[in-house]
PDB file of C-alpha atoms and ligand atoms in Angstrom:
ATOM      1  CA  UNK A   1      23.770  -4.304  16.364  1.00  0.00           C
ATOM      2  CA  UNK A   2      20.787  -2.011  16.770  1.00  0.00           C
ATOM      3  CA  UNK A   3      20.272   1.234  15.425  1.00  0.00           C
ATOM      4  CA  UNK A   4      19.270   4.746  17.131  1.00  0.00           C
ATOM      5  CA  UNK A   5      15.771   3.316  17.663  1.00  0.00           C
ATOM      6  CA  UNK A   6      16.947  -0.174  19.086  1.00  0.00           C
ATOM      7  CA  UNK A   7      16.132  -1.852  15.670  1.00  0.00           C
ATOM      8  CA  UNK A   8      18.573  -4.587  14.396  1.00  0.00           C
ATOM      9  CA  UNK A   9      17.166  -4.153  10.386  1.00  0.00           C
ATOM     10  CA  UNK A  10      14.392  -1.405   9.023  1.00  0.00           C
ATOM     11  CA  UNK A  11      12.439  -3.099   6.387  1.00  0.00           C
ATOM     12  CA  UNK A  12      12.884  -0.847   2.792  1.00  0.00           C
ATOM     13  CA  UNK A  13       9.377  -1.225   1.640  1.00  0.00           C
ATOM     14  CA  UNK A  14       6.651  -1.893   4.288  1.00  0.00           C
ATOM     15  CA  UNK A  15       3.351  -2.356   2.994  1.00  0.00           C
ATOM     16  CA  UNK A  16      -0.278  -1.502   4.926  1.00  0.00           C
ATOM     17  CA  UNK A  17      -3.329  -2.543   4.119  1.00  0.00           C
ATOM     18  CA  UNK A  18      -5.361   0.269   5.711  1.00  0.00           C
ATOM     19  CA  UNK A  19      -8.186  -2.060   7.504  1.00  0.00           C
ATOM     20  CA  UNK A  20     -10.856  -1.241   9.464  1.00  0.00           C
ATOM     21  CA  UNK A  21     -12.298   2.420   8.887  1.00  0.00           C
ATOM     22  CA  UNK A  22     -15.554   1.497   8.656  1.00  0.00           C
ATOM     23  CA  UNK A  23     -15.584  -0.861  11.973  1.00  0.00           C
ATOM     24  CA  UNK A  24     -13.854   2.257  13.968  1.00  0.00           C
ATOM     25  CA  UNK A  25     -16.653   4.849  12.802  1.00  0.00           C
ATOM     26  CA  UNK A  26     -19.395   2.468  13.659  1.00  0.00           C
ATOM     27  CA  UNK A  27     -17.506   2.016  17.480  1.00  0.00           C
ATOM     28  CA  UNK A  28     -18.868   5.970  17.116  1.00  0.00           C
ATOM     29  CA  UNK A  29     -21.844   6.255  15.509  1.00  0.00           C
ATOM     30  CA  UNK A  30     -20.879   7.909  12.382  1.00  0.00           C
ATOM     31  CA  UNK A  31     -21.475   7.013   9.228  1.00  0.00           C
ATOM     32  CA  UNK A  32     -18.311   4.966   7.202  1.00  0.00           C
ATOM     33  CA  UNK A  33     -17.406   7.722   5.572  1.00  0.00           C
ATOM     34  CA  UNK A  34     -16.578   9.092   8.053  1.00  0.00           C
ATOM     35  CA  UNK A  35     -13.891   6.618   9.009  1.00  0.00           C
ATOM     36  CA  UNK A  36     -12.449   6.431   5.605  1.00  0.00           C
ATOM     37  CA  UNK A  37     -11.724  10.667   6.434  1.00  0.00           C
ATOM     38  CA  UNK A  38     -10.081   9.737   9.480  1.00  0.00           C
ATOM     39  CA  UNK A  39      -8.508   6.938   8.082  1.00  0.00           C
ATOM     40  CA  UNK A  40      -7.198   9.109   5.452  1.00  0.00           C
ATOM     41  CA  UNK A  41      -5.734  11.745   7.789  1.00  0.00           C
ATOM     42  CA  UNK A  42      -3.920   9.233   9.450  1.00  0.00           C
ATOM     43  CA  UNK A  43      -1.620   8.443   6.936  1.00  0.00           C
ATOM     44  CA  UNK A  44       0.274  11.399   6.817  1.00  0.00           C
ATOM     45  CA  UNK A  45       1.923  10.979  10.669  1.00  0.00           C
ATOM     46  CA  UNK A  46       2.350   7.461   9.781  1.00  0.00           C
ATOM     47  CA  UNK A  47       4.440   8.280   6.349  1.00  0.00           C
ATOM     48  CA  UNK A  48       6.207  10.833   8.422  1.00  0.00           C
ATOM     49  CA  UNK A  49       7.300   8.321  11.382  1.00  0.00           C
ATOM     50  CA  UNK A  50       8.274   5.983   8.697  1.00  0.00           C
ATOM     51  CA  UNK A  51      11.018   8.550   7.319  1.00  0.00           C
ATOM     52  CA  UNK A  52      11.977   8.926  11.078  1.00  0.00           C
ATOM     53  CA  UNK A  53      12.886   5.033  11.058  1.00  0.00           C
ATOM     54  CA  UNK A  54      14.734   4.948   7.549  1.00  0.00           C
ATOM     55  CA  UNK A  55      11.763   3.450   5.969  1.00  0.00           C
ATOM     56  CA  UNK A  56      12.075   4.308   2.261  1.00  0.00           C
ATOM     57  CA  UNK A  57       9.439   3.036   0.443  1.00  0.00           C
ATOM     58  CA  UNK A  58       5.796   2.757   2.081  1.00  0.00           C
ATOM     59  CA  UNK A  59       2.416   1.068  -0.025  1.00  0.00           C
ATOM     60  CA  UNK A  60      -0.711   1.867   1.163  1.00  0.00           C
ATOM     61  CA  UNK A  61      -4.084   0.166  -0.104  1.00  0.00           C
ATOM     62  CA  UNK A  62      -6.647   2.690  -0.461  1.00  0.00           C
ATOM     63  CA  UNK A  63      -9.320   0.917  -2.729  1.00  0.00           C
ATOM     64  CA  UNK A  64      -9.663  -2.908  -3.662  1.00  0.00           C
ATOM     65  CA  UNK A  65     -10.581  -3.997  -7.076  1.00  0.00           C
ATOM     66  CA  UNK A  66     -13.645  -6.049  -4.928  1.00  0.00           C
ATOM     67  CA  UNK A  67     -14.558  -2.239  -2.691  1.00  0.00           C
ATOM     68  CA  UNK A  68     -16.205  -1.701  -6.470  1.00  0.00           C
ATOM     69  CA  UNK A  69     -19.240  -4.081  -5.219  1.00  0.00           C
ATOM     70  CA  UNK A  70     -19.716  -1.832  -2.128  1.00  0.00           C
ATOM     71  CA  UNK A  71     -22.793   0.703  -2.155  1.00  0.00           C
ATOM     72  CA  UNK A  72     -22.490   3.129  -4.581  1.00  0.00           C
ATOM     73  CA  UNK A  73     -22.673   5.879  -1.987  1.00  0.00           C
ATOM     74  CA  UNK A  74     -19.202   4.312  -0.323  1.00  0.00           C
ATOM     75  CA  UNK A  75     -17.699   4.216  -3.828  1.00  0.00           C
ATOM     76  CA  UNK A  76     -18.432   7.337  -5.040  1.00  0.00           C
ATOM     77  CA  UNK A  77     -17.326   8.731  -1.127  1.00  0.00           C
ATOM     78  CA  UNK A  78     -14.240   7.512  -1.381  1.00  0.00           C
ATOM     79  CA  UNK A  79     -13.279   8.543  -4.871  1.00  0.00           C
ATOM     80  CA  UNK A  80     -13.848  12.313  -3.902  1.00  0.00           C
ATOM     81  CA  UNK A  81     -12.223  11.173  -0.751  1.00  0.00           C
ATOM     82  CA  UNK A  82      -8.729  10.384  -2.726  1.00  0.00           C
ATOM     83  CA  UNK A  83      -9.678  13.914  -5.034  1.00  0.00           C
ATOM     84  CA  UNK A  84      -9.742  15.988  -2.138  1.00  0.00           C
ATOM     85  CA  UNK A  85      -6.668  14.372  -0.407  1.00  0.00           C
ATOM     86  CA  UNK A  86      -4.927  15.123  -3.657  1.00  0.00           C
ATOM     87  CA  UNK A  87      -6.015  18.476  -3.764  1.00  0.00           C
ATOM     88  CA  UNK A  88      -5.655  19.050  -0.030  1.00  0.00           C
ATOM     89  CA  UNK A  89      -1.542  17.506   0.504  1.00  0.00           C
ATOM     90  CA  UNK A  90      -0.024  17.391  -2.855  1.00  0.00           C
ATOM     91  CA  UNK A  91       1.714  20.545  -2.019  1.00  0.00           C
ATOM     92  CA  UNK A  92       3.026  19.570   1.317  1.00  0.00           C
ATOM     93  CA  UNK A  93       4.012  16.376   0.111  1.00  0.00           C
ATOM     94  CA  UNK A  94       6.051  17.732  -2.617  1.00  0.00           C
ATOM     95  CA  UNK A  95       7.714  19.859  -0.480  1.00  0.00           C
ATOM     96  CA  UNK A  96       8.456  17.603   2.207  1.00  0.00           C
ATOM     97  CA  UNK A  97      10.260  15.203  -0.521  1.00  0.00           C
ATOM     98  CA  UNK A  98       7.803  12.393  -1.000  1.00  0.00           C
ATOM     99  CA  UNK A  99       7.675  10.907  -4.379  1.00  0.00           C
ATOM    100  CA  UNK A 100       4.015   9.798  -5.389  1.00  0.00           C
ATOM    101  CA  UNK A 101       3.180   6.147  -7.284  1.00  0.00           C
ATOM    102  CA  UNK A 102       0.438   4.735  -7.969  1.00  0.00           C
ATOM    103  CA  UNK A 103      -0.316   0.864  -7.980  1.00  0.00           C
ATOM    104  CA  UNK A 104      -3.516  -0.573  -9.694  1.00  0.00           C
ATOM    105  CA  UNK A 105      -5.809   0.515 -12.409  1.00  0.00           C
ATOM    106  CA  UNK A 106      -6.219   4.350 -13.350  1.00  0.00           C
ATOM    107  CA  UNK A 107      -8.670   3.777 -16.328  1.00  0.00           C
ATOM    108  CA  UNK A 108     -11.852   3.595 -14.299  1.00  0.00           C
ATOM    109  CA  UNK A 109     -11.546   6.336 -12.606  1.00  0.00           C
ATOM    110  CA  UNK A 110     -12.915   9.504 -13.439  1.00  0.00           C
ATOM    111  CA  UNK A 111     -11.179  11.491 -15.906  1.00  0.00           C
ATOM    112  CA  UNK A 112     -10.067  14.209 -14.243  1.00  0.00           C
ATOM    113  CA  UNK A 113      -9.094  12.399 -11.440  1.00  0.00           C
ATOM    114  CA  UNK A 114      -6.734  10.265 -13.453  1.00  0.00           C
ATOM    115  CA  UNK A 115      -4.942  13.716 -15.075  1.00  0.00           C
ATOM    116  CA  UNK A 116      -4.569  14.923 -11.108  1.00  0.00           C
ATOM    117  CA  UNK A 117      -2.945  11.069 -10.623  1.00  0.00           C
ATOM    118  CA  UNK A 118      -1.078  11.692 -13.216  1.00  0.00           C
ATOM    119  CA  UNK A 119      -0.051  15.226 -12.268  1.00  0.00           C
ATOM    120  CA  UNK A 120       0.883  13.656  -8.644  1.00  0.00           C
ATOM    121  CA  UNK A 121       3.309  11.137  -9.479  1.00  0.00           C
ATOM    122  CA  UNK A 122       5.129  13.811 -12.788  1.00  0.00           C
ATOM    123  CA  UNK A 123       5.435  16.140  -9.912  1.00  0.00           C
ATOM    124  CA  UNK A 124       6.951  14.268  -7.354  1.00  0.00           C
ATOM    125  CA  UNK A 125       8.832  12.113  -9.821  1.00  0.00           C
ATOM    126  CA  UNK A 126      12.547  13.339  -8.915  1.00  0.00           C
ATOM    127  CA  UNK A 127      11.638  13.086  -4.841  1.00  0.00           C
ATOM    128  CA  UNK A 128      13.794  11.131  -2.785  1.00  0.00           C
ATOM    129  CA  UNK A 129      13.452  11.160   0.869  1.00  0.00           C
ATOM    130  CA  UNK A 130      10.386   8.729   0.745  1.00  0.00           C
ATOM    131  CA  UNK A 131       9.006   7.067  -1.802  1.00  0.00           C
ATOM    132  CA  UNK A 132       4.745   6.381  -1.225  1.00  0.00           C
ATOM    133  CA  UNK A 133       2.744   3.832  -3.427  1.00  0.00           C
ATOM    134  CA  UNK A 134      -1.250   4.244  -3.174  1.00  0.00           C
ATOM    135  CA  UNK A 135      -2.657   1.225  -4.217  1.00  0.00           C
ATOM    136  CA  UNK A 136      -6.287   2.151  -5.761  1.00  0.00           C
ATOM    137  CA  UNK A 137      -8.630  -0.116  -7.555  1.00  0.00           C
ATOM    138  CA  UNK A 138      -5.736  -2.566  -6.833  1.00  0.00           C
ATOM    139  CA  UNK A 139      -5.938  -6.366  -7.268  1.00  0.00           C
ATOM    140  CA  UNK A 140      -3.462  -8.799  -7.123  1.00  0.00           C
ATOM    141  CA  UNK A 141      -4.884 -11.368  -9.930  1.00  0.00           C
ATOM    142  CA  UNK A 142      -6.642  -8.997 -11.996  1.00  0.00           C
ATOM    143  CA  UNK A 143      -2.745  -7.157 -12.021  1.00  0.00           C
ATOM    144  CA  UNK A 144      -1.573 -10.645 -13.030  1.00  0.00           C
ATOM    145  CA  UNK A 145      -4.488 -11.050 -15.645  1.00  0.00           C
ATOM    146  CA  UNK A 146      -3.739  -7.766 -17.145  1.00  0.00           C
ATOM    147  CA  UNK A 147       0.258  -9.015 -17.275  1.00  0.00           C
ATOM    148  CA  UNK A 148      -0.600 -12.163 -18.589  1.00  0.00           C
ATOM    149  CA  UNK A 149      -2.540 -10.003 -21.235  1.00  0.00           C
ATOM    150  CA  UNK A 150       0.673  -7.825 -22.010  1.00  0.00           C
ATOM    151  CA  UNK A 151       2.838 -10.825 -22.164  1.00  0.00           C
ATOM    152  CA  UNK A 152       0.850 -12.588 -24.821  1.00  0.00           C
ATOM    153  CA  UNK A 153       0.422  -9.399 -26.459  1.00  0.00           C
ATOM    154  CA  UNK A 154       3.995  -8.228 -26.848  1.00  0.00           C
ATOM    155  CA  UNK A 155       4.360 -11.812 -27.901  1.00  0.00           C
ATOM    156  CA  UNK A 156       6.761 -12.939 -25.835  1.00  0.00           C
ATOM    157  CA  UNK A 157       7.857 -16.431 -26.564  1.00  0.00           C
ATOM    158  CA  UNK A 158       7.557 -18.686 -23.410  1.00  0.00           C
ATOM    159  CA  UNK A 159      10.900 -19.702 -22.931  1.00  0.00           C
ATOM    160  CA  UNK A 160      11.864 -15.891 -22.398  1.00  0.00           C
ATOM    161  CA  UNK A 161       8.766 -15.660 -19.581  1.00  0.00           C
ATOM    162  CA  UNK A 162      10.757 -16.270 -15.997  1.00  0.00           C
ATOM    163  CA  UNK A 163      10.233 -14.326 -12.825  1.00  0.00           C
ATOM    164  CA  UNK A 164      12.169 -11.446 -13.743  1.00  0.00           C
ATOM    165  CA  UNK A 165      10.289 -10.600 -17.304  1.00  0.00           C
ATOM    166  CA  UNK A 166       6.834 -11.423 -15.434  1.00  0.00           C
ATOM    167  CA  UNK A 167       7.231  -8.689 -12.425  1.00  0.00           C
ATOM    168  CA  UNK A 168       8.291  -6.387 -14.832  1.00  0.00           C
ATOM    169  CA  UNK A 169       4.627  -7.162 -16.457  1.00  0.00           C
ATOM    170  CA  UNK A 170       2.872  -6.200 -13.095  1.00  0.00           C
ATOM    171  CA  UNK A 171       1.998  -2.439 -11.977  1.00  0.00           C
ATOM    172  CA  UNK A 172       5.042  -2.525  -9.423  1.00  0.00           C
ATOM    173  CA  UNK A 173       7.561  -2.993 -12.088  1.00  0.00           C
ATOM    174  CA  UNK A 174      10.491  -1.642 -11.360  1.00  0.00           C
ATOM    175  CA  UNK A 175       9.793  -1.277  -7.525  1.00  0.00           C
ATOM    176  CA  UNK A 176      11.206  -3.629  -4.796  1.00  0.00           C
ATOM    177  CA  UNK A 177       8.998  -6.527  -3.256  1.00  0.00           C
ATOM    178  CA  UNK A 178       7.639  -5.498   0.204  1.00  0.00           C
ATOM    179  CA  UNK A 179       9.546  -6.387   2.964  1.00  0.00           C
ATOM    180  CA  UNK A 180       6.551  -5.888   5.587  1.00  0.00           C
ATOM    181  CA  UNK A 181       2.809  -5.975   4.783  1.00  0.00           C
ATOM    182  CA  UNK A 182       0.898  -4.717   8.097  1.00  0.00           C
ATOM    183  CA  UNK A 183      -2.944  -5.291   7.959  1.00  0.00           C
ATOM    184  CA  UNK A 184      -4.390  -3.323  10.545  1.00  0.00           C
ATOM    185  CA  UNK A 185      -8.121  -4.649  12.213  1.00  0.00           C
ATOM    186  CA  UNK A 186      -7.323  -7.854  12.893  1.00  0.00           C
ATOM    187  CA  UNK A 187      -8.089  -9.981   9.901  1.00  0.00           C
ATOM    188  CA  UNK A 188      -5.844 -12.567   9.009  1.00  0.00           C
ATOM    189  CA  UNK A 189      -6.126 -12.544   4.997  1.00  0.00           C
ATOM    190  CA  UNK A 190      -4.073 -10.586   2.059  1.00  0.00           C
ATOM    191  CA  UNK A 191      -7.960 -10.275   0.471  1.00  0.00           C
ATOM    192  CA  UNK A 192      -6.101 -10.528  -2.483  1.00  0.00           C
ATOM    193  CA  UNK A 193      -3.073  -7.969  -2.068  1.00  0.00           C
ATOM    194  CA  UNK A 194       0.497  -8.429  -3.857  1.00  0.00           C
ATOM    195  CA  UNK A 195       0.007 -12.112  -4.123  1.00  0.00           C
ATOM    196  CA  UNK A 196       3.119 -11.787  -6.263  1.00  0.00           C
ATOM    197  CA  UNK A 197       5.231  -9.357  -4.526  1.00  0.00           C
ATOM    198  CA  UNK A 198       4.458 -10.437  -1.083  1.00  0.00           C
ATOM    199  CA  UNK A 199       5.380 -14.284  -1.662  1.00  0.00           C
ATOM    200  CA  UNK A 200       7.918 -13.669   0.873  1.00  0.00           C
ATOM    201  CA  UNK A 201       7.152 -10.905   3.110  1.00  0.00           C
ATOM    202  CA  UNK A 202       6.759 -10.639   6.874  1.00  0.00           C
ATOM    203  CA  UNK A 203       3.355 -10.223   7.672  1.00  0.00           C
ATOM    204  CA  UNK A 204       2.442  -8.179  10.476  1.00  0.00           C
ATOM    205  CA  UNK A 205      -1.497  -8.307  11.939  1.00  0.00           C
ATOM    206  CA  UNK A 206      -2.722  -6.025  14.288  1.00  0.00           C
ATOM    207  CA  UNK A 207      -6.022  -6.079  15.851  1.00  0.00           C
ATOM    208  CA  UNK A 208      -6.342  -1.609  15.869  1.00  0.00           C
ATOM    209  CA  UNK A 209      -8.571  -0.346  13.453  1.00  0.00           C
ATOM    210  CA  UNK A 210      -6.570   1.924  10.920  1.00  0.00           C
ATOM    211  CA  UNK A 211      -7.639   5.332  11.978  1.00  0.00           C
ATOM    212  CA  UNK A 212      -6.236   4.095  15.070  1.00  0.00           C
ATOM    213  CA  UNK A 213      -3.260   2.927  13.861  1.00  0.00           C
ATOM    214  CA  UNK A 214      -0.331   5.389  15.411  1.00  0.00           C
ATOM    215  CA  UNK A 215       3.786   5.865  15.455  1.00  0.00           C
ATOM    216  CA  UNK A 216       3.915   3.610  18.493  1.00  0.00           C
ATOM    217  CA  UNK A 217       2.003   0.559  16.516  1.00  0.00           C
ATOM    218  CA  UNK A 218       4.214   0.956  13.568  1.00  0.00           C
ATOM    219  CA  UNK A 219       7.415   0.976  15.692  1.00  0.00           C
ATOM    220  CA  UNK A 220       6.222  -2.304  17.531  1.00  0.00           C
ATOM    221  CA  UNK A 221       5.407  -4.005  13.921  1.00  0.00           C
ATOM    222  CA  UNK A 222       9.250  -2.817  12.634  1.00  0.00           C
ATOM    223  CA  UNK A 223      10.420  -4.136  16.179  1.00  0.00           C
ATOM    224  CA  UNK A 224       8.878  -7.207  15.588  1.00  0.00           C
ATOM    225  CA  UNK A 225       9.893  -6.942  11.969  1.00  0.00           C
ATOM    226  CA  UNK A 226      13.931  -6.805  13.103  1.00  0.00           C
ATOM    227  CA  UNK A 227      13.712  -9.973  15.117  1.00  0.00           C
ATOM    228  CA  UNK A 228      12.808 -12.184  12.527  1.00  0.00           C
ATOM    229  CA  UNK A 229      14.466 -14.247  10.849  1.00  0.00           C
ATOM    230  CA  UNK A 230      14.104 -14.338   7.023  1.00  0.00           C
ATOM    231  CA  UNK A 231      15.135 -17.512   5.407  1.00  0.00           C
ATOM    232  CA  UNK A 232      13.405 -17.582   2.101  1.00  0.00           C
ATOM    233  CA  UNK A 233      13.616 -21.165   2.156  1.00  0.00           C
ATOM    234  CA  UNK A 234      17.389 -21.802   3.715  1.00  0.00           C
ATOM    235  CA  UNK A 235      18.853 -22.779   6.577  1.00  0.00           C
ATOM    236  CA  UNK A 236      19.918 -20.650   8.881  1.00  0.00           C
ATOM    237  CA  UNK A 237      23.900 -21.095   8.575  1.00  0.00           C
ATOM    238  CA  UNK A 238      22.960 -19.996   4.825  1.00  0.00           C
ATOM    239  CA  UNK A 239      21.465 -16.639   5.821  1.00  0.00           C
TER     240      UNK A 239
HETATM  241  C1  IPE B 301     -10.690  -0.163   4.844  1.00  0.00           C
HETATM  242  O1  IPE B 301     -11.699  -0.050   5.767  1.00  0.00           O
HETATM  243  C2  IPE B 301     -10.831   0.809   3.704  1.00  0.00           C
HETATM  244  C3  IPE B 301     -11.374   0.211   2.472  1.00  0.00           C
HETATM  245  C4  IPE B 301     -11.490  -1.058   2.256  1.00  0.00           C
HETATM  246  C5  IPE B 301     -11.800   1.110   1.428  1.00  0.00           C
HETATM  247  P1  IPE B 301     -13.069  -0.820   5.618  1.00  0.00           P
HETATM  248  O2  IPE B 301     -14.032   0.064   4.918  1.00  0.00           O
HETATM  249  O3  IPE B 301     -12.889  -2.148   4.986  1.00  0.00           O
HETATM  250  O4  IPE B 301     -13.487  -0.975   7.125  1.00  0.00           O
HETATM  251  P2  IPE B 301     -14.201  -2.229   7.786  1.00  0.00           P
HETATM  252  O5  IPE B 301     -13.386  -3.442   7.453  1.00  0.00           O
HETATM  253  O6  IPE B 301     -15.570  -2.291   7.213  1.00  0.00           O
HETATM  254  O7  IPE B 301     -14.186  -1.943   9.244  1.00  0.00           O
HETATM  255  C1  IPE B 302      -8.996  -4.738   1.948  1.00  0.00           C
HETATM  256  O1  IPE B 302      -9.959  -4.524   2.901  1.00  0.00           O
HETATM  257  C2  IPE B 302      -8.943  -3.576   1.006  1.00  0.00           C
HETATM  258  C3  IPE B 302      -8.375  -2.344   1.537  1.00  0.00           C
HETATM  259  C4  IPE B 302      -7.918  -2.174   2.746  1.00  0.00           C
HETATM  260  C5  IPE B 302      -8.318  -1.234   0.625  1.00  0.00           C
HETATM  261  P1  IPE B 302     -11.430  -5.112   2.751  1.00  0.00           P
HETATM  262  O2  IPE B 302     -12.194  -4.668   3.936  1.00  0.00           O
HETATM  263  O3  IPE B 302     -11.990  -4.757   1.423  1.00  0.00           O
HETATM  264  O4  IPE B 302     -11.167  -6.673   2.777  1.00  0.00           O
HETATM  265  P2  IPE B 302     -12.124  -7.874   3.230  1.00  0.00           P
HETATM  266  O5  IPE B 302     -13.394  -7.693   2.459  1.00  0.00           O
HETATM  267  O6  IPE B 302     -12.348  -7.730   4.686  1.00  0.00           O
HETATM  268  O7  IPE B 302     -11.379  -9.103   2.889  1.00  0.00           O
HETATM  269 MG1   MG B 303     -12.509  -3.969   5.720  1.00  0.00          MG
END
């Protein structure tokens, strides 16, 4: 049985990480930052097509807990990068029903950027039509560090510590595992992305560079996406 757009399942949470801006500027001769704008812009048509396909929940992963080593030019760039985009489509998202999360650490970044976070995700927090993570200054083992931290903390006792009490530890508490992680540019590596949540989800690579990355790529990764098979460790009879 396929749906209206000839897909057999629509993944609820697809996951991107957004490779590959600085590679695409440099195929111009323009500076990084350059790519990380256009890379930015690009994420709007992609969040809309993925309402069009009944996607409800899309992560995006704007800013590694490793980018921090980059030049301090990049860094700073795209921190008022994220500012302006704030600034620039908070409205519009609003209004168009997206609810606003954020994944990672807030704490180190500047001040009044966290408050406009913040602001972001109080807004948006009763949206429903699609729900959109941004993962920035994200890290999958420093977010299971910090966890471990909390557990011990809260003084759990370690009988009571299972997989259900532990994801409730990390920053996606609360929120479904992702079905689909895309990385766009070609690499073949997480680099350290949902190492929890993504223990079992499809992974998608696709050699475009993320600016790049259009309605027609993200229809072939769901496409791909509905003719898998996902056996989290049965046989097929079981699933
Ligand atoms: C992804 O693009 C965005 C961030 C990591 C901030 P890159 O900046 O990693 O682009 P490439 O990989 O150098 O092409
Ligand atoms: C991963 O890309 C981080 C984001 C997309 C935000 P990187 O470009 O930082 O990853 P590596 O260094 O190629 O593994
Ligand atoms: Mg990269």
């Amino acid at each position: 049985m396929t749906n209206e757009h000839g897909l057999t399942k629509v993944p609820y949470h697809v996951a991107i990480i957004m490779d590959g801006n600085g590679r695409w500027a440099r195929q111009r001769g323009l500076p990084r930052l350059a790519g990380h704008r256009a890379g930015t812009e690009n994420i709007r048509p992609v969040l809309e097509a993925c309402v069009e396909y009944g996607v409800k929940m899309l992560t995006i992963w704007a800013f590694s807990t490793e980018n921090w080593g980059r030049p301090e030019q990049e860094v700073r760039g795209l921190i008022r990068i994220l500012s302006e985009t704030i600034d620039r489509q908070l409205p519009e998202l609003h209004a168009n029903g997206v609810r606003l999360q954020h994944i990672g650490r807030l704490d180190r970044l500047p001040k009044k950027l966290q408050d406009k976070v913040r602001h972001a995700i109080d807004l948006t927090a009763n949206n429903e039509r699609i729900t959109l993570n941004v993962a920035f200054d994200y890290g999958g083992r420093a977010e299971i560090i910090q966890a471990v931290q909390r557990i011990i903390r809260d003084g759990v006792a370690p009988e009571q510590v299972d997989e259900a009490l532990f994801s409730q530890y990390l920053y996606t508490a609360g929120l479904p595992d992702p079905d689909l992680v895309i990385r766009t540019s070609g690499e073949f590596r997480t680099s350290n992305f949902m190492i929890w949540q993504a223990a079992y989800a499809e992974y998608y690579i696709v050699p475009v560079y993320w600016p790049d990355f259009g309605k027609e790529e993200l229809y072939q990764a769901l496409l791909d996406y509905s003719r898998r098979e996902r056996r989290f460790g049965l046989i097929t009879p079981q699933t």
